[in-house]
Every structure is written in C-alpha cells, then in structure tokens.
mmCIF file with all atom_site columns, C-alpha atoms in Angstrom:
data_model
loop_
_atom_site.group_PDB
_atom_site.id
_atom_site.type_symbol
_atom_site.label_atom_id
_atom_site.label_alt_id
_atom_site.label_comp_id
_atom_site.label_asym_id
_atom_site.label_entity_id
_atom_site.label_seq_id
_atom_site.pdbx_PDB_ins_code
_atom_site.Cartn_x
_atom_site.Cartn_y
_atom_site.Cartn_z
_atom_site.occupancy
_atom_site.B_iso_or_equiv
_atom_site.pdbx_formal_charge
_atom_site.auth_seq_id
_atom_site.auth_comp_id
_atom_site.auth_asym_id
_atom_site.auth_atom_id
_atom_site.pdbx_PDB_model_num
ATOM 1   C CA . MET A 1 1   ? 48.930  -6.883  -27.945 1.00 84.00 ? 1   MET A CA 1
ATOM 2   C CA . ALA A 1 2   ? 48.262  -10.580 -27.532 1.00 87.00 ? 2   ALA A CA 1
ATOM 3   C CA . ARG A 1 3   ? 46.278  -9.850  -24.388 1.00 89.00 ? 3   ARG A CA 1
ATOM 4   C CA . LEU A 1 4   ? 44.018  -7.518  -26.323 1.00 89.00 ? 4   LEU A CA 1
ATOM 5   C CA . TYR A 1 5   ? 43.314  -10.216 -28.913 1.00 90.00 ? 5   TYR A CA 1
ATOM 6   C CA . VAL A 1 6   ? 42.532  -12.719 -26.168 1.00 92.00 ? 6   VAL A CA 1
ATOM 7   C CA . LEU A 1 7   ? 40.219  -10.216 -24.504 1.00 92.00 ? 7   LEU A CA 1
ATOM 8   C CA . LEU A 1 8   ? 38.421  -9.439  -27.779 1.00 90.00 ? 8   LEU A CA 1
ATOM 9   C CA . PHE A 1 9   ? 38.109  -13.164 -28.503 1.00 92.00 ? 9   PHE A CA 1
ATOM 10  C CA . LEU A 1 10  ? 36.577  -13.758 -25.063 1.00 93.00 ? 10  LEU A CA 1
ATOM 11  C CA . VAL A 1 11  ? 34.146  -10.866 -25.569 1.00 92.00 ? 11  VAL A CA 1
ATOM 12  C CA . GLN A 1 12  ? 33.113  -12.365 -28.916 1.00 93.00 ? 12  GLN A CA 1
ATOM 13  C CA . VAL A 1 13  ? 32.578  -15.797 -27.362 1.00 93.00 ? 13  VAL A CA 1
ATOM 14  C CA . VAL A 1 14  ? 30.540  -14.373 -24.472 1.00 94.00 ? 14  VAL A CA 1
ATOM 15  C CA . LEU A 1 15  ? 28.443  -12.314 -26.888 1.00 93.00 ? 15  LEU A CA 1
ATOM 16  C CA . ALA A 1 16  ? 27.826  -15.397 -29.059 1.00 93.00 ? 16  ALA A CA 1
ATOM 17  C CA . VAL A 1 17  ? 26.841  -17.511 -26.053 1.00 94.00 ? 17  VAL A CA 1
ATOM 18  C CA . CYS A 1 18  ? 24.447  -14.815 -24.830 1.00 93.00 ? 18  CYS A CA 1
ATOM 19  C CA . ALA A 1 19  ? 22.946  -14.507 -28.306 1.00 92.00 ? 19  ALA A CA 1
ATOM 20  C CA . LEU A 1 20  ? 22.492  -18.285 -28.564 1.00 92.00 ? 20  LEU A CA 1
ATOM 21  C CA . ILE A 1 21  ? 20.829  -18.455 -25.162 1.00 92.00 ? 21  ILE A CA 1
ATOM 22  C CA . SER A 1 22  ? 18.586  -15.538 -26.053 1.00 91.00 ? 22  SER A CA 1
ATOM 23  C CA . CYS A 1 23  ? 17.691  -17.056 -29.433 1.00 90.00 ? 23  CYS A CA 1
ATOM 24  C CA . LEU A 1 24  ? 16.984  -20.525 -28.064 1.00 90.00 ? 24  LEU A CA 1
ATOM 25  C CA . SER A 1 25  ? 14.949  -19.260 -25.103 1.00 89.00 ? 25  SER A CA 1
ATOM 26  C CA . ALA A 1 26  ? 12.869  -16.749 -27.083 1.00 86.00 ? 26  ALA A CA 1
ATOM 27  C CA . GLU A 1 27  ? 9.192   -17.532 -27.603 1.00 85.00 ? 27  GLU A CA 1
ATOM 28  C CA . ASP A 1 28  ? 8.088   -18.339 -31.147 1.00 80.00 ? 28  ASP A CA 1
ATOM 29  C CA . GLY A 1 29  ? 6.376   -14.967 -31.521 1.00 81.00 ? 29  GLY A CA 1
ATOM 30  C CA . GLN A 1 30  ? 9.531   -13.082 -30.493 1.00 83.00 ? 30  GLN A CA 1
ATOM 31  C CA . VAL A 1 31  ? 11.779  -14.398 -33.305 1.00 85.00 ? 31  VAL A CA 1
ATOM 32  C CA . LYS A 1 32  ? 11.730  -11.998 -36.281 1.00 84.00 ? 32  LYS A CA 1
ATOM 33  C CA . ALA A 1 33  ? 13.030  -11.938 -39.848 1.00 82.00 ? 33  ALA A CA 1
ATOM 34  C CA . LEU A 1 34  ? 14.367  -15.511 -40.043 1.00 86.00 ? 34  LEU A CA 1
ATOM 35  C CA . PRO A 1 35  ? 13.424  -18.895 -38.603 1.00 87.00 ? 35  PRO A CA 1
ATOM 36  C CA . ARG A 1 36  ? 15.074  -19.794 -35.303 1.00 88.00 ? 36  ARG A CA 1
ATOM 37  C CA . LEU A 1 37  ? 17.282  -22.503 -36.861 1.00 90.00 ? 37  LEU A CA 1
ATOM 38  C CA . VAL A 1 38  ? 18.713  -20.004 -39.356 1.00 92.00 ? 38  VAL A CA 1
ATOM 39  C CA . TRP A 1 39  ? 19.455  -17.546 -36.538 1.00 91.00 ? 39  TRP A CA 1
ATOM 40  C CA . VAL A 1 40  ? 21.289  -20.256 -34.597 1.00 92.00 ? 40  VAL A CA 1
ATOM 41  C CA . LEU A 1 41  ? 23.395  -21.118 -37.671 1.00 93.00 ? 41  LEU A CA 1
ATOM 42  C CA . VAL A 1 42  ? 24.171  -17.434 -38.351 1.00 93.00 ? 42  VAL A CA 1
ATOM 43  C CA . ILE A 1 43  ? 25.255  -16.944 -34.723 1.00 92.00 ? 43  ILE A CA 1
ATOM 44  C CA . LEU A 1 44  ? 27.418  -20.077 -34.806 1.00 92.00 ? 44  LEU A CA 1
ATOM 45  C CA . PHE A 1 45  ? 29.124  -19.445 -38.176 1.00 93.00 ? 45  PHE A CA 1
ATOM 46  C CA . PHE A 1 46  ? 29.507  -15.660 -37.831 1.00 92.00 ? 46  PHE A CA 1
ATOM 47  C CA . PRO A 1 47  ? 29.735  -15.150 -34.070 1.00 89.00 ? 47  PRO A CA 1
ATOM 48  C CA . LEU A 1 48  ? 30.366  -11.422 -33.904 1.00 90.00 ? 48  LEU A CA 1
ATOM 49  C CA . VAL A 1 49  ? 28.160  -10.266 -36.773 1.00 92.00 ? 49  VAL A CA 1
ATOM 50  C CA . GLY A 1 50  ? 25.515  -12.922 -36.143 1.00 92.00 ? 50  GLY A CA 1
ATOM 51  C CA . SER A 1 51  ? 25.243  -12.052 -32.438 1.00 92.00 ? 51  SER A CA 1
ATOM 52  C CA . ILE A 1 52  ? 24.922  -8.352  -33.123 1.00 91.00 ? 52  ILE A CA 1
ATOM 53  C CA . ALA A 1 53  ? 22.391  -9.030  -35.900 1.00 91.00 ? 53  ALA A CA 1
ATOM 54  C CA . TRP A 1 54  ? 20.333  -11.190 -33.537 1.00 90.00 ? 54  TRP A CA 1
ATOM 55  C CA . PHE A 1 55  ? 20.161  -8.517  -30.856 1.00 89.00 ? 55  PHE A CA 1
ATOM 56  C CA . VAL A 1 56  ? 19.412  -5.749  -33.378 1.00 90.00 ? 56  VAL A CA 1
ATOM 57  C CA . ALA A 1 57  ? 17.029  -7.407  -35.851 1.00 85.00 ? 57  ALA A CA 1
ATOM 58  C CA . GLY A 1 58  ? 16.281  -10.937 -34.791 1.00 83.00 ? 58  GLY A CA 1
ATOM 59  C CA . ARG A 1 59  ? 14.161  -10.536 -31.696 1.00 78.00 ? 59  ARG A CA 1
ATOM 60  C CA . GLU A 1 60  ? 11.251  -8.444  -30.545 1.00 77.00 ? 60  GLU A CA 1
ATOM 61  C CA . ARG A 1 61  ? 12.143  -5.603  -28.238 1.00 68.00 ? 61  ARG A CA 1
ATOM 62  C CA . PRO A 1 62  ? 11.095  -6.096  -24.626 1.00 62.00 ? 62  PRO A CA 1
ATOM 63  C CA . THR A 1 63  ? 7.724   -4.516  -23.834 1.00 60.00 ? 63  THR A CA 1
ATOM 64  C CA . GLY A 1 64  ? 9.389   -1.999  -21.511 1.00 54.00 ? 64  GLY A CA 1
ATOM 65  C CA . VAL A 1 65  ? 11.359  -0.313  -24.346 1.00 53.00 ? 65  VAL A CA 1
ATOM 66  C CA . THR A 1 66  ? 9.952   1.771   -27.180 1.00 54.00 ? 66  THR A CA 1
ATOM 67  C CA . ALA A 1 67  ? 11.441  2.096   -30.660 1.00 53.00 ? 67  ALA A CA 1
ATOM 68  C CA . SER A 1 68  ? 13.206  5.301   -29.573 1.00 55.00 ? 68  SER A CA 1
ATOM 69  C CA . GLY A 1 69  ? 14.889  3.387   -26.764 1.00 57.00 ? 69  GLY A CA 1
ATOM 70  C CA . GLY A 1 70  ? 13.003  5.118   -23.962 1.00 57.00 ? 70  GLY A CA 1
ATOM 71  C CA . PRO A 1 71  ? 10.917  3.352   -21.360 1.00 60.00 ? 71  PRO A CA 1
ATOM 72  C CA . ALA A 1 72  ? 7.371   2.481   -22.319 1.00 59.00 ? 72  ALA A CA 1
ATOM 73  C CA . ALA A 1 73  ? 4.360   2.162   -20.087 1.00 57.00 ? 73  ALA A CA 1
ATOM 74  C CA . PRO A 1 74  ? 4.773   -1.027  -18.055 1.00 59.00 ? 74  PRO A CA 1
ATOM 75  C CA . ALA A 1 75  ? 2.782   -3.966  -19.319 1.00 62.00 ? 75  ALA A CA 1
ATOM 76  C CA . ARG A 1 76  ? 0.011   -5.148  -17.007 1.00 66.00 ? 76  ARG A CA 1
ATOM 77  C CA . ARG A 1 77  ? 1.183   -8.396  -15.467 1.00 68.00 ? 77  ARG A CA 1
ATOM 78  C CA . PRO A 1 78  ? -0.886  -10.724 -13.366 1.00 70.00 ? 78  PRO A CA 1
ATOM 79  C CA . ILE A 1 79  ? -0.482  -9.911  -9.700  1.00 71.00 ? 79  ILE A CA 1
ATOM 80  C CA . ALA A 1 80  ? 0.717   -12.660 -7.417  1.00 77.00 ? 80  ALA A CA 1
ATOM 81  C CA . PRO A 1 81  ? -1.696  -13.369 -4.554  1.00 74.00 ? 81  PRO A CA 1
ATOM 82  C CA . ASP A 1 82  ? 0.756   -12.136 -1.939  1.00 74.00 ? 82  ASP A CA 1
ATOM 83  C CA . ASP A 1 83  ? 1.096   -8.809  -3.835  1.00 78.00 ? 83  ASP A CA 1
ATOM 84  C CA . ASP A 1 84  ? -2.634  -8.262  -4.407  1.00 80.00 ? 84  ASP A CA 1
ATOM 85  C CA . PRO A 1 85  ? -3.990  -5.823  -1.796  1.00 83.00 ? 85  PRO A CA 1
ATOM 86  C CA . ASP A 1 86  ? -7.576  -7.042  -2.262  1.00 86.00 ? 86  ASP A CA 1
ATOM 87  C CA . PHE A 1 87  ? -6.549  -10.641 -1.643  1.00 85.00 ? 87  PHE A CA 1
ATOM 88  C CA . LEU A 1 88  ? -4.524  -9.664  1.424   1.00 85.00 ? 88  LEU A CA 1
ATOM 89  C CA . ALA A 1 89  ? -7.465  -7.646  2.772   1.00 88.00 ? 89  ALA A CA 1
ATOM 90  C CA . SER A 1 90  ? -9.786  -10.619 2.278   1.00 90.00 ? 90  SER A CA 1
ATOM 91  C CA . LEU A 1 91  ? -7.325  -12.844 4.165   1.00 89.00 ? 91  LEU A CA 1
ATOM 92  C CA . ASP A 1 92  ? -7.183  -10.310 6.989   1.00 90.00 ? 92  ASP A CA 1
ATOM 93  C CA . GLU A 1 93  ? -10.983 -10.093 7.159   1.00 92.00 ? 93  GLU A CA 1
ATOM 94  C CA . ARG A 1 94  ? -11.335 -13.883 7.069   1.00 93.00 ? 94  ARG A CA 1
ATOM 95  C CA . SER A 1 95  ? -8.788  -14.194 9.875   1.00 93.00 ? 95  SER A CA 1
ATOM 96  C CA . ARG A 1 96  ? -10.642 -11.627 12.013  1.00 95.00 ? 96  ARG A CA 1
ATOM 97  C CA . THR A 1 97  ? -13.968 -13.408 11.379  1.00 95.00 ? 97  THR A CA 1
ATOM 98  C CA . GLU A 1 98  ? -12.507 -16.784 12.339  1.00 96.00 ? 98  GLU A CA 1
ATOM 99  C CA . ASP A 1 99  ? -10.962 -15.263 15.475  1.00 96.00 ? 99  ASP A CA 1
ATOM 100 C CA . ARG A 1 100 ? -14.307 -13.744 16.490  1.00 96.00 ? 100 ARG A CA 1
ATOM 101 C CA . GLU A 1 101 ? -16.089 -17.063 15.926  1.00 97.00 ? 101 GLU A CA 1
ATOM 102 C CA . ARG A 1 102 ? -13.457 -18.965 17.921  1.00 97.00 ? 102 ARG A CA 1
ATOM 103 C CA . LEU A 1 103 ? -13.674 -16.453 20.782  1.00 96.00 ? 103 LEU A CA 1
ATOM 104 C CA . GLN A 1 104 ? -17.470 -16.725 20.768  1.00 97.00 ? 104 GLN A CA 1
ATOM 105 C CA . ARG A 1 105 ? -17.266 -20.548 20.975  1.00 97.00 ? 105 ARG A CA 1
ATOM 106 C CA . TRP A 1 106 ? -14.801 -20.294 23.875  1.00 96.00 ? 106 TRP A CA 1
ATOM 107 C CA . GLU A 1 107 ? -17.032 -17.852 25.712  1.00 97.00 ? 107 GLU A CA 1
ATOM 108 C CA . ASP A 1 108 ? -20.081 -20.080 25.147  1.00 96.00 ? 108 ASP A CA 1
ATOM 109 C CA . ASP A 1 109 ? -18.146 -23.091 26.402  1.00 96.00 ? 109 ASP A CA 1
ATOM 110 C CA . LEU A 1 110 ? -16.995 -21.171 29.461  1.00 96.00 ? 110 LEU A CA 1
ATOM 111 C CA . ARG A 1 111 ? -20.567 -20.057 30.252  1.00 96.00 ? 111 ARG A CA 1
ATOM 112 C CA . ARG A 1 112 ? -21.799 -23.630 29.848  1.00 95.00 ? 112 ARG A CA 1
ATOM 113 C CA . ARG A 1 113 ? -19.135 -24.946 32.224  1.00 94.00 ? 113 ARG A CA 1
ATOM 114 C CA . GLU A 1 114 ? -19.874 -22.243 34.774  1.00 94.00 ? 114 GLU A CA 1
ATOM 115 C CA . GLU A 1 115 ? -23.584 -23.126 34.646  1.00 93.00 ? 115 GLU A CA 1
ATOM 116 C CA . GLU A 1 116 ? -22.750 -26.795 35.158  1.00 91.00 ? 116 GLU A CA 1
ATOM 117 C CA . LEU A 1 117 ? -20.640 -25.926 38.181  1.00 90.00 ? 117 LEU A CA 1
ATOM 118 C CA . ARG A 1 118 ? -23.425 -23.794 39.650  1.00 91.00 ? 118 ARG A CA 1
ATOM 119 C CA . ARG A 1 119 ? -25.991 -26.582 39.221  1.00 90.00 ? 119 ARG A CA 1
ATOM 120 C CA . ARG A 1 120 ? -23.758 -29.251 40.690  1.00 83.00 ? 120 ARG A CA 1
ATOM 121 C CA . PRO A 1 121 ? -24.270 -29.727 44.414  1.00 75.00 ? 121 PRO A CA 1
ATOM 122 C CA . ASP A 1 122 ? -21.475 -28.293 46.428  1.00 67.00 ? 122 ASP A CA 1
ATOM 123 C CA . ASP A 1 123 ? -19.270 -31.044 47.869  1.00 60.00 ? 123 ASP A CA 1
ATOM 124 C CA . ARG A 1 124 ? -18.383 -28.911 50.879  1.00 59.00 ? 124 ARG A CA 1
ATOM 125 C CA . ASP A 1 125 ? -21.986 -28.753 52.139  1.00 58.00 ? 125 ASP A CA 1
ATOM 126 C CA . ARG A 1 126 ? -22.348 -32.531 52.327  1.00 60.00 ? 126 ARG A CA 1
ATOM 127 C CA . PRO A 1 127 ? -21.624 -34.270 55.573  1.00 59.00 ? 127 PRO A CA 1
ATOM 128 C CA . GLU A 1 128 ? -18.757 -36.684 55.476  1.00 63.00 ? 128 GLU A CA 1
ATOM 129 C CA . VAL A 1 129 ? -19.633 -40.308 55.843  1.00 57.00 ? 129 VAL A CA 1
#
C-alpha cells in the first residue's frame, strides 16, 4: 500500500512540474482565464487540482486539435529553405548554370592555349647550335 502512495505522489509531482513548465513557457496570448502568476501559485499550492486545471482551462489548445478533440487542419508554417522545393530547384538551376559557365571558360582557355601552341615555332624544326 505504501508503494501505491509513493507512486501516486510521484505522479502528482511529475504532473505539477509539467504544468509549471507548460505555464512558464506559454506565450502571453496562450494563457487563459487567470494571469500567469496566479496560475503558477495555484499549481504550486494545489499541485494535483491546479495542474489539471491548468491543462484543462488555463492554456489555449494547440492549433492541431479542435474543441471536439479531433485533429484540425494543420496550420501553415513557414517552410525552411532546405524543405522548400522552389528554393531547392533554384539552387539546382544556379549550380547547373555555374557549371556550364565554368566549363565554357575551361574550353575557351584550352582553345586559347592550343592556338598559342600552334603559333609558336616548333622547336624540333630548328637546327641545333
């Protein structure tokens, strides 16, 4: 029986700690019904009831849950650049363009060097002195 009381006490403490963390990390617009300081005091002085009250009535529901508890349409979040297909396509196109330009410069340089070698007198045709 004592083990059950210890277990219930630990559950209450964990629930209170989670409620405090949730209350203290919530944005100002997410705290409902009472000011944040009052919620913290309610959670500290009445850990079990205060924690349950915070999770039920003290905070806004996440945007992914409706009032009936079912999933809502996902909120439109900003897309990170590495997840944005348009951005990735533009990087790919820019890379291909730079590669083409680099290849063109190399080919031009190679042609220029070949022309220089053709214009240079051949060392083999000269008589040795």
